[in-house]
Amino acid sequence: MISRERILEAASRVYSKHGFRGATTRLIAQEAGVNEVTLFRTFGSKSALMQAVLVQQQDGAPPTELTDDPVDPECELKVWIQTSLDRLRDMRHLLLHSMGESDERPDAAQFACQGRRTVHDIITRYVRALKKKGLADVNADEEAAAVILVGTVMSDAIARSFVPDVYPPMEQAAERYTNCFLRMLGVKQTTRASVRKTRIHAH
Amino acid sequence: MISRERILEAASRVYSKHGFRGATTRLIAQEAGVNEVTLFRTFGSKSALMQAVLVQQQDGAPPTELTDDPVDPECELKVWIQTSLDRLRDMRHLLLHSMGESDERPDAAQFACQGRRTVHDIITRYVRALKKKGLADVNADEEAAAVILVGTVMSDAIARSFVPDVYPPMEQAAERYTNCFLRMLGVKQTTRASVRKTRIHAH
DNA sequence: CTGGAATGCAAGTATCCACTTGCTTGCTGC
DNA sequence: GCAGCAAGCAAGTGGATACTTGCATTCCAG
């Protein structure tokens, strides 16, 4: 039964590269080092295989959580952003294709959406906790802020490879996004100076 | 020569829906109300047709500019964001597919990138102008800010249709993004109260 | 050592696709 | 009214694709 996993992994790679239509069963079998017939015997059909790929991807990489009791927003957010950037960067091709094909394959659409909602809730909850503890401005728009943060992370993860020169260097991205975000929320930062130093130093 | 435009338009629609591989010449011709042979006589090949589609789309909808001499950031940005949201929303399927297929079709990748750089420059230039006029905090990180704003707009335009409940209502989006963005830049706003009223009123 | 399950291999089927050919039709400018 | 050109139509070609079938091989458990 080792074939099953080999095929799944290969299918994920090939689908990421070529999309549903471009991911031919021949290619997947070849990439998996397995006979094409085995693929059909194991999964029944190409669609079923692809569905299995998405399910596996969903379960394998769940969104990162954020603490319910924030104490160091700068640090907590920076770590969260960095982790989310890495996670999304790994699945960007899968995401792009499943979003593009969502009209034709509803399961792909569901895959694209599901995580998005969860992440949004994680951020809004965190910002509300910040407000409650008096760390953020009570007038801050946490819903819009969450949309902005998630949008920023998604855009970086997906579009950086197309236009790398537009984005901050990868080592700085999380920190600079964090600073902008905290500023947006009216969170007082302790070490703003160090950031500017980092930034200027890099040029 | 009216066929040419009919085909181009149909190809754009079909490509948006089904991607390159899914956009069969048969489907396009049918959608254009034209014989399939006419398509090949006019454009030579499917690839050439698709290239023409992208070129047309690029030239037809250039990014919106922002004034060099800002006087009312709140208003200017809100209009810009709204316009950009509308523009990107119209081409979101095209964008998704060409980004997904960028590995296999370099011209598609170029289409996906080109506008992105321009928009980034427009925003950074505008923020620098704000700083120069003393309207924004001189310590603001205009590069990161531009990335954040563009990411937000792209994410809204593309992902809203998948998870509409996550995003602010369309009538409020531009205004709320504007407020968050200005706050991030340390721009003093005059009518913050009205926004909160709008927001609360909607719930 | 034997029966059954997993896998490989060769070949085939029906469908779809991009693209071509040869011929006809209809419109337009001269 | 006629030459020429754009477009339609019918048919076909070669290749790729998803999926099937029949049979041989390996390998492990009882």
PDB file of C-alpha atoms in Angstrom, chain A residues 17-18 21-22 93 96-97 99-100 102-104 113 116-117 120 137 139-141 143-144 147-148 151-152 155 158 162-163 165-168 176-177 180 183-185 196 199, chain B residues 17-18 21-22 93 96-97 99-100 102-104 113 116-117 120 137 139-141 143-145 147-148 151-152 155 158 162-163 165-168 176-177 180 183-184 196 199:
ATOM      1  CA  LYS A  17       2.631  22.642 -11.603  1.00  0.00           C
ATOM      2  CA  HIS A  18       0.059  22.018 -14.325  1.00  0.00           C
ATOM      3  CA  ARG A  21      -6.318  19.493 -16.855  1.00  0.00           C
ATOM      4  CA  GLY A  22      -2.563  19.571 -17.238  1.00  0.00           C
ATOM      5  CA  HIS A  93       0.586  26.897  -6.691  1.00  0.00           C
ATOM      6  CA  LEU A  96      -3.764  29.385  -7.413  1.00  0.00           C
ATOM      7  CA  HIS A  97      -4.946  26.443  -9.451  1.00  0.00           C
ATOM      8  CA  MET A  99      -9.007  29.024  -7.044  1.00  0.00           C
ATOM      9  CA  GLY A 100      -8.844  29.299 -10.812  1.00  0.00           C
ATOM     10  CA  SER A 102     -13.257  26.601  -8.598  1.00  0.00           C
ATOM     11  CA  ASP A 103     -16.038  27.189 -11.135  1.00  0.00           C
ATOM     12  CA  GLU A 104     -15.581  23.790 -12.650  1.00  0.00           C
ATOM     13  CA  CYS A 113     -11.978  28.919   1.104  1.00  0.00           C
ATOM     14  CA  ARG A 116      -9.344  31.563   4.779  1.00  0.00           C
ATOM     15  CA  ARG A 117     -12.252  31.892   7.200  1.00  0.00           C
ATOM     16  CA  HIS A 120      -9.687  35.626   9.592  1.00  0.00           C
ATOM     17  CA  ASP A 137      -7.004  51.471  20.256  1.00  0.00           C
ATOM     18  CA  ASN A 139     -11.652  52.435  17.841  1.00  0.00           C
ATOM     19  CA  ALA A 140      -9.575  50.178  15.630  1.00  0.00           C
ATOM     20  CA  ASP A 141     -11.494  48.362  12.894  1.00  0.00           C
ATOM     21  CA  GLU A 143     -12.532  43.265  10.816  1.00  0.00           C
ATOM     22  CA  ALA A 144     -10.896  45.455   8.202  1.00  0.00           C
ATOM     23  CA  VAL A 147      -8.754  41.433   6.022  1.00  0.00           C
ATOM     24  CA  ILE A 148      -5.750  43.664   5.467  1.00  0.00           C
ATOM     25  CA  GLY A 151      -4.542  39.939   2.271  1.00  0.00           C
ATOM     26  CA  THR A 152      -0.997  41.119   2.774  1.00  0.00           C
ATOM     27  CA  SER A 155      -0.343  38.519  -1.623  1.00  0.00           C
ATOM     28  CA  ILE A 158       1.590  34.204  -3.891  1.00  0.00           C
ATOM     29  CA  PHE A 162       6.386  36.995  -9.842  1.00  0.00           C
ATOM     30  CA  VAL A 163       7.697  40.408  -8.783  1.00  0.00           C
ATOM     31  CA  ASP A 165      11.648  43.378  -6.293  1.00  0.00           C
ATOM     32  CA  VAL A 166       8.332  44.850  -5.176  1.00  0.00           C
ATOM     33  CA  TYR A 167       8.295  43.031  -1.838  1.00  0.00           C
ATOM     34  CA  PRO A 168      10.512  43.645   1.185  1.00  0.00           C
ATOM     35  CA  ARG A 176       7.795  45.239   8.704  1.00  0.00           C
ATOM     36  CA  TYR A 177       4.275  43.972   8.157  1.00  0.00           C
ATOM     37  CA  CYS A 180       2.649  48.570  10.015  1.00  0.00           C
ATOM     38  CA  ARG A 183       0.590  51.013  14.031  1.00  0.00           C
ATOM     39  CA  MET A 184      -2.723  50.654  12.251  1.00  0.00           C
ATOM     40  CA  LEU A 185      -4.236  49.314  15.456  1.00  0.00           C
ATOM     41  CA  ARG A 196      14.162  51.484  10.980  1.00  0.00           C
ATOM     42  CA  ARG A 199      15.521  48.748   7.060  1.00  0.00           C
TER      43      ARG A 199
ATOM     44  CA  LYS B  17     -13.771  30.668 -17.141  1.00  0.00           C
ATOM     45  CA  HIS B  18     -11.762  27.624 -18.133  1.00  0.00           C
ATOM     46  CA  ARG B  21      -6.269  24.244 -21.569  1.00  0.00           C
ATOM     47  CA  GLY B  22      -9.985  24.413 -20.919  1.00  0.00           C
ATOM     48  CA  HIS B  93     -10.445  35.183 -13.288  1.00  0.00           C
ATOM     49  CA  LEU B  96      -5.924  33.783 -11.456  1.00  0.00           C
ATOM     50  CA  HIS B  97      -5.508  31.650 -14.530  1.00  0.00           C
ATOM     51  CA  MET B  99      -0.796  33.398 -12.615  1.00  0.00           C
ATOM     52  CA  GLY B 100      -1.466  29.689 -12.294  1.00  0.00           C
ATOM     53  CA  SER B 102       2.775  31.288 -15.628  1.00  0.00           C
ATOM     54  CA  ASP B 103       5.196  28.358 -15.436  1.00  0.00           C
ATOM     55  CA  GLU B 104       4.016  26.973 -18.719  1.00  0.00           C
ATOM     56  CA  CYS B 113       3.280  41.027 -13.214  1.00  0.00           C
ATOM     57  CA  ARG B 116       1.644  45.017 -10.255  1.00  0.00           C
ATOM     58  CA  ARG B 117       4.902  46.984 -10.399  1.00  0.00           C
ATOM     59  CA  HIS B 120       3.295  49.683  -6.356  1.00  0.00           C
ATOM     60  CA  ASP B 137       4.584  60.447   9.569  1.00  0.00           C
ATOM     61  CA  ASN B 139       8.908  57.361   9.857  1.00  0.00           C
ATOM     62  CA  ALA B 140       6.211  55.495   7.950  1.00  0.00           C
ATOM     63  CA  ASP B 141       7.423  52.538   5.915  1.00  0.00           C
ATOM     64  CA  GLU B 143       7.376  50.363   0.750  1.00  0.00           C
ATOM     65  CA  ALA B 144       5.718  48.007   3.185  1.00  0.00           C
ATOM     66  CA  ALA B 145       2.634  50.211   3.206  1.00  0.00           C
ATOM     67  CA  VAL B 147       2.709  46.208  -0.447  1.00  0.00           C
ATOM     68  CA  ILE B 148       0.008  46.061   2.202  1.00  0.00           C
ATOM     69  CA  GLY B 151      -2.194  43.124  -1.275  1.00  0.00           C
ATOM     70  CA  THR B 152      -5.404  44.138   0.418  1.00  0.00           C
ATOM     71  CA  SER B 155      -7.082  39.914  -2.022  1.00  0.00           C
ATOM     72  CA  ILE B 158      -9.929  37.993  -5.963  1.00  0.00           C
ATOM     73  CA  PHE B 162     -15.091  32.789  -2.444  1.00  0.00           C
ATOM     74  CA  VAL B 163     -15.703  33.987   1.127  1.00  0.00           C
ATOM     75  CA  ASP B 165     -18.774  37.019   4.601  1.00  0.00           C
ATOM     76  CA  VAL B 166     -15.149  37.604   5.547  1.00  0.00           C
ATOM     77  CA  TYR B 167     -14.903  40.920   3.715  1.00  0.00           C
ATOM     78  CA  PRO B 168     -16.536  44.229   4.615  1.00  0.00           C
ATOM     79  CA  ARG B 176     -12.525  51.261   5.721  1.00  0.00           C
ATOM     80  CA  TYR B 177      -9.349  50.193   3.958  1.00  0.00           C
ATOM     81  CA  CYS B 180      -6.796  51.746   8.247  1.00  0.00           C
ATOM     82  CA  ARG B 183      -3.824  55.404  10.329  1.00  0.00           C
ATOM     83  CA  MET B 184      -0.911  53.165   9.498  1.00  0.00           C
ATOM     84  CA  ARG B 196     -17.532  54.344  12.718  1.00  0.00           C
ATOM     85  CA  ARG B 199     -19.836  50.683  10.259  1.00  0.00           C
TER      86      ARG B 199
END
